[in-house]
C-alpha positions in Angstrom: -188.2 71.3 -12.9 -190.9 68.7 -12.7 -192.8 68.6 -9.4 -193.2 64.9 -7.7 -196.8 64.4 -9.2 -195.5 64.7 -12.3 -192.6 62.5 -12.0 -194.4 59.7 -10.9 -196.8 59.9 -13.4 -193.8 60.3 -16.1 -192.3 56.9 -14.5 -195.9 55.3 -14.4 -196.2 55.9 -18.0 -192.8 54.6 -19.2 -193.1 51.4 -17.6 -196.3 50.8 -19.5 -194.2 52.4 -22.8 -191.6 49.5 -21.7 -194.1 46.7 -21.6 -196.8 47.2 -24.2 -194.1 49.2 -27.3 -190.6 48.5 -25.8 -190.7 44.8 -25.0 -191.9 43.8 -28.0 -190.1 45.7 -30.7 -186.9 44.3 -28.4 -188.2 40.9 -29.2 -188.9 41.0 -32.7 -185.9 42.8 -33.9 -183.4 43.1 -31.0 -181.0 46.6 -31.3 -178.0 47.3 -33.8 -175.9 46.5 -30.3 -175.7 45.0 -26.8 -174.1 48.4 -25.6 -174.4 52.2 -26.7 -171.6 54.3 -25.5 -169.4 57.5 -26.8 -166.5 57.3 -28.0 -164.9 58.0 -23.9 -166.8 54.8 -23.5 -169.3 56.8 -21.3 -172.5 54.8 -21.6 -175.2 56.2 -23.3 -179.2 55.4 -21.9 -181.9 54.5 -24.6 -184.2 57.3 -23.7 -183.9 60.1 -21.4 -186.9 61.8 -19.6 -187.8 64.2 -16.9 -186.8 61.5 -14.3 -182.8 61.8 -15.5 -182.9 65.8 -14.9 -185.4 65.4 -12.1 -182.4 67.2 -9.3 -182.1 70.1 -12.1 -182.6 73.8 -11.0 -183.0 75.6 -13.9 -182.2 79.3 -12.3 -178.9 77.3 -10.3 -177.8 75.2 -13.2 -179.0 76.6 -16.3 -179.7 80.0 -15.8 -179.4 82.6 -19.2 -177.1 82.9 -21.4 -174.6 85.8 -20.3 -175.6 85.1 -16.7 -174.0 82.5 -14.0 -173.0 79.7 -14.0 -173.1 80.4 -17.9 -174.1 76.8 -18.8 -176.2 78.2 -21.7 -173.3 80.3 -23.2 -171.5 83.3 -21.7 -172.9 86.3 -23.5 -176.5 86.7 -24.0 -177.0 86.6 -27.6 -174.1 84.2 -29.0 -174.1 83.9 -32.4 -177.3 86.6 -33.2 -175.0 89.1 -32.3 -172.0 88.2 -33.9 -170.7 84.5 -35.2 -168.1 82.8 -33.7 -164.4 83.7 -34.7 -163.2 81.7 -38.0 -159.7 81.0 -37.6 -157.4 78.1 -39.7 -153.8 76.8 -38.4 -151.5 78.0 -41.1 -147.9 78.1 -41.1 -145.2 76.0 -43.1 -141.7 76.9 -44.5 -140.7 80.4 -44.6 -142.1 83.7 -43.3 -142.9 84.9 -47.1 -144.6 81.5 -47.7 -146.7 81.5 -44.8 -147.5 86.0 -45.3 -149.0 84.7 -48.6 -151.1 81.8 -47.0 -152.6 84.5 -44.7 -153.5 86.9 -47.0 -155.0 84.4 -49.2 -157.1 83.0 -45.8 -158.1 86.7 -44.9 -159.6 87.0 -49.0 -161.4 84.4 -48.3 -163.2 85.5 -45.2 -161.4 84.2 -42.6 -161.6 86.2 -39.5 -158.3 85.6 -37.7 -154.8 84.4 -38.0 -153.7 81.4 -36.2 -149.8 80.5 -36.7 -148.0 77.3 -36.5 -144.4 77.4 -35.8 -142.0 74.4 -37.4 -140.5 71.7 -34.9 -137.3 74.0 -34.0 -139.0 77.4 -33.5 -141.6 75.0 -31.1 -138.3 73.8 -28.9 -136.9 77.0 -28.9 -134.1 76.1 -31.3 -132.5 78.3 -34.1 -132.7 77.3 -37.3 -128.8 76.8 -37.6 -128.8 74.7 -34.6 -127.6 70.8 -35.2 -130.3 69.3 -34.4 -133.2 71.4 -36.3 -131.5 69.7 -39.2 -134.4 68.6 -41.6 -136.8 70.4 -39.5 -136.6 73.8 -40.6 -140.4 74.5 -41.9 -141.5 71.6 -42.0 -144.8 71.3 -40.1 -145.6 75.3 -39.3 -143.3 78.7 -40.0 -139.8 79.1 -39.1 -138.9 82.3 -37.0 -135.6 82.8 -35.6 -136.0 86.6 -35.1 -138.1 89.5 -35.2 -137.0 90.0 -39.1 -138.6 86.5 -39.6 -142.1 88.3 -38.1 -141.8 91.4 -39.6 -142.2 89.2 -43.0 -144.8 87.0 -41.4 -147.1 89.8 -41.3 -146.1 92.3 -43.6 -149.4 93.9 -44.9 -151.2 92.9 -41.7 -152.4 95.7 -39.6 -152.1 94.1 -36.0 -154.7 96.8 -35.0 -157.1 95.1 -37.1 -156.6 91.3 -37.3 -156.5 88.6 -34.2 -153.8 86.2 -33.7 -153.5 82.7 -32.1 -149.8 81.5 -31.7 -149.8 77.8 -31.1 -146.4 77.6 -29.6 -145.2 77.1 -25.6 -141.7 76.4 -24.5 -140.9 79.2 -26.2 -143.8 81.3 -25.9 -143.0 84.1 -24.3 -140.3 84.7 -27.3 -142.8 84.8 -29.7 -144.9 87.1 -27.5 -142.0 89.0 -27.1 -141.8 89.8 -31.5 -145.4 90.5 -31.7 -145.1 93.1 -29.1 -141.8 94.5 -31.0 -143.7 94.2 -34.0 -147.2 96.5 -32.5 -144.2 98.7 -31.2 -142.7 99.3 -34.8 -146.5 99.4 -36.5 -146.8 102.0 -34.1 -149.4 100.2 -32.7 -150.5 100.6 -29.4 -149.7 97.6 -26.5 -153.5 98.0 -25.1 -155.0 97.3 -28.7 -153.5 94.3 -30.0 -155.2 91.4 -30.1 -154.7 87.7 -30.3 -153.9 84.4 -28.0 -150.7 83.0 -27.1 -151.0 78.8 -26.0 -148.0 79.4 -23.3 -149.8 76.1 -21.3 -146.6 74.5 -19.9 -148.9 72.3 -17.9 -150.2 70.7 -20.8 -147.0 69.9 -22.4 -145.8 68.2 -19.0 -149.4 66.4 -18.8 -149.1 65.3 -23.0 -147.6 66.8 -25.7 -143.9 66.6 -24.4 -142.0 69.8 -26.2 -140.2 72.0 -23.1 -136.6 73.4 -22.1 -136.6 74.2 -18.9 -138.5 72.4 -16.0 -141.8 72.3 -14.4 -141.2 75.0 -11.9 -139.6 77.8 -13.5 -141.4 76.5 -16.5 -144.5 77.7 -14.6 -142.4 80.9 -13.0 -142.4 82.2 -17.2 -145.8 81.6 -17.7 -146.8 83.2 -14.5 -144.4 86.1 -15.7 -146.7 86.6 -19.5 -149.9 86.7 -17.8 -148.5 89.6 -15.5 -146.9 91.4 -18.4 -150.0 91.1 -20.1 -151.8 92.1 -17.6 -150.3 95.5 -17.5 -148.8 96.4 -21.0 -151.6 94.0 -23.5 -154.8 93.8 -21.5 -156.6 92.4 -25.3 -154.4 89.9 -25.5 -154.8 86.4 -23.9 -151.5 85.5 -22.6 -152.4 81.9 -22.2 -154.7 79.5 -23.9 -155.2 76.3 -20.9 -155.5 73.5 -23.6 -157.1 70.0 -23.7 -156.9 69.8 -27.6 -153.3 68.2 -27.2 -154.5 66.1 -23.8 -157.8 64.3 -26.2 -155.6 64.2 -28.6 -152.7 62.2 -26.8 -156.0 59.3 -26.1 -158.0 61.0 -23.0 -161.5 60.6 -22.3 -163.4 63.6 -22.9 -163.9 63.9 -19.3 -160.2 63.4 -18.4 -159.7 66.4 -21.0 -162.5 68.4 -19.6 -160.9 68.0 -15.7 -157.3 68.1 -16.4 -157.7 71.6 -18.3 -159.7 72.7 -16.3 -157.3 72.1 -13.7 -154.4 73.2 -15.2 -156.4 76.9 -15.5 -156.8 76.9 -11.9 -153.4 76.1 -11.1 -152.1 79.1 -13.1 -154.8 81.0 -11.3 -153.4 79.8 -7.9 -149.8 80.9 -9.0 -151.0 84.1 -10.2 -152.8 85.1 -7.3 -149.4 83.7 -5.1 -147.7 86.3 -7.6 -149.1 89.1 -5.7 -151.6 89.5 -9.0 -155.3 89.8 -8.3 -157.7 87.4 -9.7 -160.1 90.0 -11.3 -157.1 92.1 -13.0 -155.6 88.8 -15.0 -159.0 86.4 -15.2 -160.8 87.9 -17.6 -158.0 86.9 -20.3 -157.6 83.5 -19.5 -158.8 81.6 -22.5 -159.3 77.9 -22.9 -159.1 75.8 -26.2 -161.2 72.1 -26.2 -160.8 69.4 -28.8 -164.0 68.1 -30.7 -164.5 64.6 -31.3 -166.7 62.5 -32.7 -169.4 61.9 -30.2 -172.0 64.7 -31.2 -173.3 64.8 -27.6 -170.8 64.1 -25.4 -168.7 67.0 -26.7 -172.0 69.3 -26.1 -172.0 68.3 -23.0 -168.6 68.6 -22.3 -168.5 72.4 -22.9 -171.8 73.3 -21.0 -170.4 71.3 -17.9 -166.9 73.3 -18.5 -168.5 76.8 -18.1 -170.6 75.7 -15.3 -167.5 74.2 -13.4 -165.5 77.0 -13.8 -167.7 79.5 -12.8 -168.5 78.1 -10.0 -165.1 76.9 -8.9 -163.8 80.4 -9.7 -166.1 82.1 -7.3 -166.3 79.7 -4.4 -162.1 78.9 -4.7 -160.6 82.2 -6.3 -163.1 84.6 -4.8 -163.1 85.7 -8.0 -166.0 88.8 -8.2 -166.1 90.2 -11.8 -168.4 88.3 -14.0 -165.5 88.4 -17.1 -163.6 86.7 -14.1 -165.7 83.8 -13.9 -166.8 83.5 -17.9 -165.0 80.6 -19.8 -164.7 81.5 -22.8 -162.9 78.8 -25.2 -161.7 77.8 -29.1 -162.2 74.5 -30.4 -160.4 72.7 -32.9 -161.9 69.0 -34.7 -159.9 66.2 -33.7 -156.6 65.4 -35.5 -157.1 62.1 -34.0 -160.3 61.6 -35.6 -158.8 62.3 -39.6 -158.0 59.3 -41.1 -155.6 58.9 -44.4 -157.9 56.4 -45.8 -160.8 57.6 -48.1 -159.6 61.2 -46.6 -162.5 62.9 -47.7 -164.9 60.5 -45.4 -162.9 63.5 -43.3 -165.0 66.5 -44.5 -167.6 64.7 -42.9 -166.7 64.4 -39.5 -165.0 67.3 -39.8 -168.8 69.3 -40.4 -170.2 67.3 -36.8 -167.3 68.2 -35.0 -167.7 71.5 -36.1 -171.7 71.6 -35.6 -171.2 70.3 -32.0 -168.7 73.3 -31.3 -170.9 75.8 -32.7 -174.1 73.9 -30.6 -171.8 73.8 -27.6 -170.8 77.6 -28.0 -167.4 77.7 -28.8 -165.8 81.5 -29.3 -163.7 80.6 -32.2 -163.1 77.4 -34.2 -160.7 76.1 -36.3 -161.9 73.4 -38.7 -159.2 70.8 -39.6 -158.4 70.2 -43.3 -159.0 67.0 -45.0 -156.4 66.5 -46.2 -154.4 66.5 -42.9 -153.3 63.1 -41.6 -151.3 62.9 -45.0 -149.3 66.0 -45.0 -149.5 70.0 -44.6 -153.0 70.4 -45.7 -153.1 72.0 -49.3 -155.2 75.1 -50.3 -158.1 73.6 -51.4 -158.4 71.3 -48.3 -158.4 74.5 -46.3 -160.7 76.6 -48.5 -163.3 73.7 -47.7 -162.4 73.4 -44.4 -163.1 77.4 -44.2 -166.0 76.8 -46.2 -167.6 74.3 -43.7 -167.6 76.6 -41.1 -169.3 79.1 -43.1 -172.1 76.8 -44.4 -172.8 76.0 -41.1 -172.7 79.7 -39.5 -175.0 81.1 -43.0 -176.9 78.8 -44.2 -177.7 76.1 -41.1 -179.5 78.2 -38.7 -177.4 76.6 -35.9 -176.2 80.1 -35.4 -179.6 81.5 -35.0 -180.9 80.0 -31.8 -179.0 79.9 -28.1 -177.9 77.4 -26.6 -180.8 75.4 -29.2 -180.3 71.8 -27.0 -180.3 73.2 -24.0 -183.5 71.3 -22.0 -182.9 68.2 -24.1 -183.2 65.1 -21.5 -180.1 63.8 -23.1 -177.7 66.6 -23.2 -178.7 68.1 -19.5 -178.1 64.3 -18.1 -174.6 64.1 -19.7 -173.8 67.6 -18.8 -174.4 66.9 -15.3 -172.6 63.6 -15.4 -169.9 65.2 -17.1 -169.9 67.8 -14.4 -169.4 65.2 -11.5 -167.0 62.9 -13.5 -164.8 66.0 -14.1 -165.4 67.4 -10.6 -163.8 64.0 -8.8 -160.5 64.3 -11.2 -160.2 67.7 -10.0 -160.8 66.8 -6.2 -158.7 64.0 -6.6 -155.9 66.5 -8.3 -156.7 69.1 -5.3 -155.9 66.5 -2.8 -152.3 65.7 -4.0 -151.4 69.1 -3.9 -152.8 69.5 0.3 -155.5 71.8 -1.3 -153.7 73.5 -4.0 -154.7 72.5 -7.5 -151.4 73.9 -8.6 -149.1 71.6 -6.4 -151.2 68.4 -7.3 -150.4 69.2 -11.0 -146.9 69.6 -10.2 -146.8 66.6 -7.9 -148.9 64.4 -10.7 -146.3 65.6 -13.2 -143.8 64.2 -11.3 -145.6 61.2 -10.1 -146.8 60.7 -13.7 -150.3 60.0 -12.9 -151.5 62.0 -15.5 -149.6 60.0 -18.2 -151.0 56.9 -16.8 -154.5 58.2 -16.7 -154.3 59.1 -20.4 -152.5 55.8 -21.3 -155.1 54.0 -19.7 -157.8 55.6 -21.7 -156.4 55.7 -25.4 -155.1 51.7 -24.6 -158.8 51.1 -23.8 -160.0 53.2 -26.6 -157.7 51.1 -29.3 -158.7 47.8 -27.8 -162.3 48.7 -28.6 -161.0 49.4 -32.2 -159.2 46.4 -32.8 -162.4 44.3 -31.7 -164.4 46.7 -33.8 -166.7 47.4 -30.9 -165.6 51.3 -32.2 -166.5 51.6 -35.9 -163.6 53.9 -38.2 -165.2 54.5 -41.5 -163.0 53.5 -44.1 -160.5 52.2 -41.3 -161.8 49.0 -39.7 -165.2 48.7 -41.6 -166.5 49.7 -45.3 -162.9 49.7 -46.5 -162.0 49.9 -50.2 -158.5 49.6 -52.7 -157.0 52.7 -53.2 -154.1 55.1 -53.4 -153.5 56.4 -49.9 -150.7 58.6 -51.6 -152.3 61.1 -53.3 -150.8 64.9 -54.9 -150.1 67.2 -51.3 -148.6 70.2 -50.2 -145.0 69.5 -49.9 -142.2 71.8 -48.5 -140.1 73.6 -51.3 -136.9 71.5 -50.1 -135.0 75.1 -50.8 -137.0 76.3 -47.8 -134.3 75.4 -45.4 -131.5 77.5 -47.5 -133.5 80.4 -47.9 -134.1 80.3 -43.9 -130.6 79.9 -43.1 -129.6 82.7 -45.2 -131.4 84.8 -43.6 -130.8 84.1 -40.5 -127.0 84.7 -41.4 -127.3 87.5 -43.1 -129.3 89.0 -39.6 -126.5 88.1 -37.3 -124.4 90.0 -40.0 -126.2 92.8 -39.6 -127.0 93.4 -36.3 -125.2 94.9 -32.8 -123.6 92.1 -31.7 -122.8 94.5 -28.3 -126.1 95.3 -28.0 -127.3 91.6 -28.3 -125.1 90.7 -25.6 -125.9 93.7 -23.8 -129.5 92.8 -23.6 -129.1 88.6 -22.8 -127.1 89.9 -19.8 -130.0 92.6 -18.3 -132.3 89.2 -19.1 -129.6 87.1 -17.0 -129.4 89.8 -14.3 -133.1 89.9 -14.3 -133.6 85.9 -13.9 -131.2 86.4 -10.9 -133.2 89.0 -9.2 -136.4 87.1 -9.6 -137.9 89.7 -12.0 -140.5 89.3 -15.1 -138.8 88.3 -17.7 -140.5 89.5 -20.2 -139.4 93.4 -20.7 -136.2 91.8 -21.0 -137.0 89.6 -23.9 -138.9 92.3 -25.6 -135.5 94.4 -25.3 -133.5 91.3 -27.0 -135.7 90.5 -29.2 -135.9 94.4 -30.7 -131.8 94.0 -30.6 -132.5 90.6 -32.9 -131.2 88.5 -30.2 -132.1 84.7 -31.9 -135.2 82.8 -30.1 -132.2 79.9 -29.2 -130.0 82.5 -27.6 -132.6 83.9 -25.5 -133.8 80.5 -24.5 -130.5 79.6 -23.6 -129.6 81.9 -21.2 -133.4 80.3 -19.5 -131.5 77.0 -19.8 -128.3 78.1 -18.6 -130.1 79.3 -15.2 -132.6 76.3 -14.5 -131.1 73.3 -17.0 -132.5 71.1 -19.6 -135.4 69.3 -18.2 -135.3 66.0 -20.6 -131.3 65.6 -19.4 -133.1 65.9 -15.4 -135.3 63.1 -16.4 -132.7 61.3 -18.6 -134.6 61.7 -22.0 -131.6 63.8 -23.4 
């Protein structure tokens, strides 16, 4: 961007800015710190200038917004056309609870649903199972059937409102009931709308909740994105997800590369599928944590569209331009929330968001802050709403694209984000004899990914413990005070009210035509079929989400007893 007469004299002129200003401020007052780095313990320069960004081409790297490699946003006009999607994670005790939590969200402006699912539904347990046994609603909504989501969104045209379901193991379940559910609405297939997190890499990678094994766990994801394909072509069958990866102690780079990697391996076992890449791309979806460092996280998703895009067209021969358009959610870091002083929270809550809104996120979720104490209660969430708003009407943030995009600063750490990220995928590419998918698999196995991220949040603490990492309120500017104060709790009642239910459903429904539909899903599994036209069909019958994922654990076996967790 700068020619060579103009870098030298750039360079000529900031050595005399180092001598005659620099120099002696530095010995007069000295800096807060020896060392300036993000909170991935990526070090940060003083100053950046033309010199840093001096191998940039604009039309290559940059480009427009809307246009490859998409580094300054992937449609042309961002927020001036429309702002990004508001959306806040509800979902605790029952279905009726959680129906009212919704339509309380929607009055208050928020622009789609986003469900969590209690510990049992997450494993793909019934409620009546031993071991969901003080689980039942506790931390998101309990659904053992399709009567549990016709009560979860009762009122709630699904032609009209988007839905994020933040659930994996048993995933394709819960995709199964929405469908049933648009079918009953009377609905069509093609028009409903929403996001299902289905990313069995990730849980393999961090988060830990799965059934079945790596393989055939991959064989059912593979199977939702072709359904999807054909029968929901609106809906994103699978949301590839670093939120869980940051938030297990990666680097922001680790998170960047590993999701990023995980994407491509589904697109590798797509494409094996017989599927091709411009029919199922386009509804890939991603979803990015936000941490602390305002930058660094700017940088992060600029360098993720670019890396994609790219990576999509030179390894995928993917061709449509939805095909090679990342397109992401972000949610603020849980890690970050802290339970003391918890309204330091709202604060770095508001960055988080800013830096996902500057970074050009397509929907965010803004984390109460009230969370690291409990279920976060309804005025926690109307502020947390309410943040997002502020910043969308009233900052001007949303008026401008891609606003830092030039900055010294933020094209340097996009770049070096870019190649950081780019080696960890090599690196990933390389165990796998050139298939991204079969490194993932093998660094499942081999658990280099856990030791990667082990690595990184034991580094990360270390720097906390010698306060070299400042936590307001944590490990500097503490006070005295109540760290117990008035929260949401679960109506301890919840767990009766589910169970009756649940009872009174297996009371009421064809137990022949259960079983009938649990065998076609066996006989399917056998045949190497998609799966998922047989769950639908049991799920319509009110088949129970634990008796459809046993007959998957029946077939391939419980993966913690394989690796002797169970």
């Amino acid at each position: 961007m700068y020619d060579d007469e103009d870098l030298e004299s750039i360079r000529q002129a900031g050595e005399e800015w180092e001598a005659e200003t620099l120099e002696p401020t530095l010995e007069a007052h000295g800096e807060r710190q020896d060392r300036f780095a993000t909170v991935s313990n990526l070090e940060v320069d003083r100053l950046y200038t033309p010199e840093d960004v001096s191998d940039l081409d604009y039309l290559e790297d940059l480009g427009f917004p809307g246009e490859e490699p998409y580094t300054r946003g992937p449609y042309p006009t961002m927020y001036r056309g429309r702002t990004w999607t508001m959306r806040q994670f509800a979902g605790f005790g029952t279905a009726e609870e959680t129906n009212e939590r919704f339509h309380y969200l929607i009055d208050e402006g928020q622009t789609g649903l986003s469900v969590a699912f209690d510990m049992p539904t997450l494993m793909g347990l019934d409620s009546d199972d031993p071991m969901s046994e003080g689980e039942i609603g506790k931390e998101g909504v309990a659904v053992d059937t399709l009567r549990d989501m016709e009560i979860l969104f009762d009122g709630i045209d699904l032609e009209e409102i988007s839905t994020s379901f933040t659930i994996n193991p048993s995933a394709p379940v819960i995709y199964a009931m929405y469908v049933a559910l648009a079918d009953d609405q009377g609905v069509p297939r093609e028009e409903i709308r929403g996001t299902l997190q289905n990313d069995m890499f990730k849980e393999f990678i961090a988060q830990k909740e799965w059934v079945i094994p790596p393989e055939p766990s991959l064989d059912l994801v593979t199977d939702t994105i072709e359904f999807s394909t054909e029968q929901t072509p609106k809906f994103h069958p699978v949301s590839i997800s670093g939120y869980h990866i940051r938030e297990a102690g990666s680097t922001a780079v680790q998170e960047l590369a590993f999701t990023l990697a995980d994407g491509f391996g589904y697109v590798e076992d797509a494409i094996d599928r017989g599927l091709d890449v411009d029919d199922f791309a386009p509804r890939l979806s991603f979803f990015f944590n936000c941490h602390n460092s305002f930058f660094e996280e700017i940088a992060k998703y600029r360098a993720a569209r670019r890396i994609y895009a790219r990576v999509m067209d030179e390894w995928y021969d993917a061709e449509r331009a939805e095909s090679k358009r990342l397109k992401f959610h972000t949610q603020t870091a849980g890690q970050s929330l802290t339970a003391q002083q918890p309204l330091n929270n709202v604060a770095r809550v508001t960055i988080q968001a800013l830096a996902g809104v500057l970074g050009g996120t397509q929907s965010l979720h803004t984390n109460s802050f009230d969370e690291a104490l409990a279920l976060p209660g309804e005025k926690a969430v109307r502020v947390a709403l309410r943040t997002q708003q502020i910043i969308a009407e009233e900052s001007g943030a949303a008026d401008i694209v891609d606003p830092l995009g030039g900055s010294f600063a933020v094209e340097a750490l996009t770049d070096e984000t870019e190649r950081r990220a780019m080696e960890y995928i090599e690196e990933i590419r390389e165990m796998g004899d050139g298939s991204v998918r079969d490194g993932i698999l093998e660094g499942i196995d081999g658990g280099y990914f856990l030791r990667e991220i082990q690595e990184a949040s034991y580094e990360y603490q270390e720097r906390v413990e010698r306060g070299e990492e400042v936590v307001v309120g944590v490990n500097q500017y503490t006070i005295e005070e109540d760290t117990s104060p008035d929260i949401l709790q679960v109506d301890e009642g919840t767990a009766d009210r589910q169970l009756g239910r649940l009872e009174d459903v297996k009371a009421e429904r064809d137990d022949g035509e259960v079983e009938a539909t649990l065998e076609e899903l066996q006989d399917a599994i056998d045949r190497g079929e998609n799966a998922m036209p047989y769950i639908v069909d049991a799920v319509k019958a009110y088949a129970t989400m634990g008796e459809i994922m046993d007959v998957f654990e029946a077939e391939h076996g419980a993966y913690s007893e394989q690796i002797g967790l169970a």
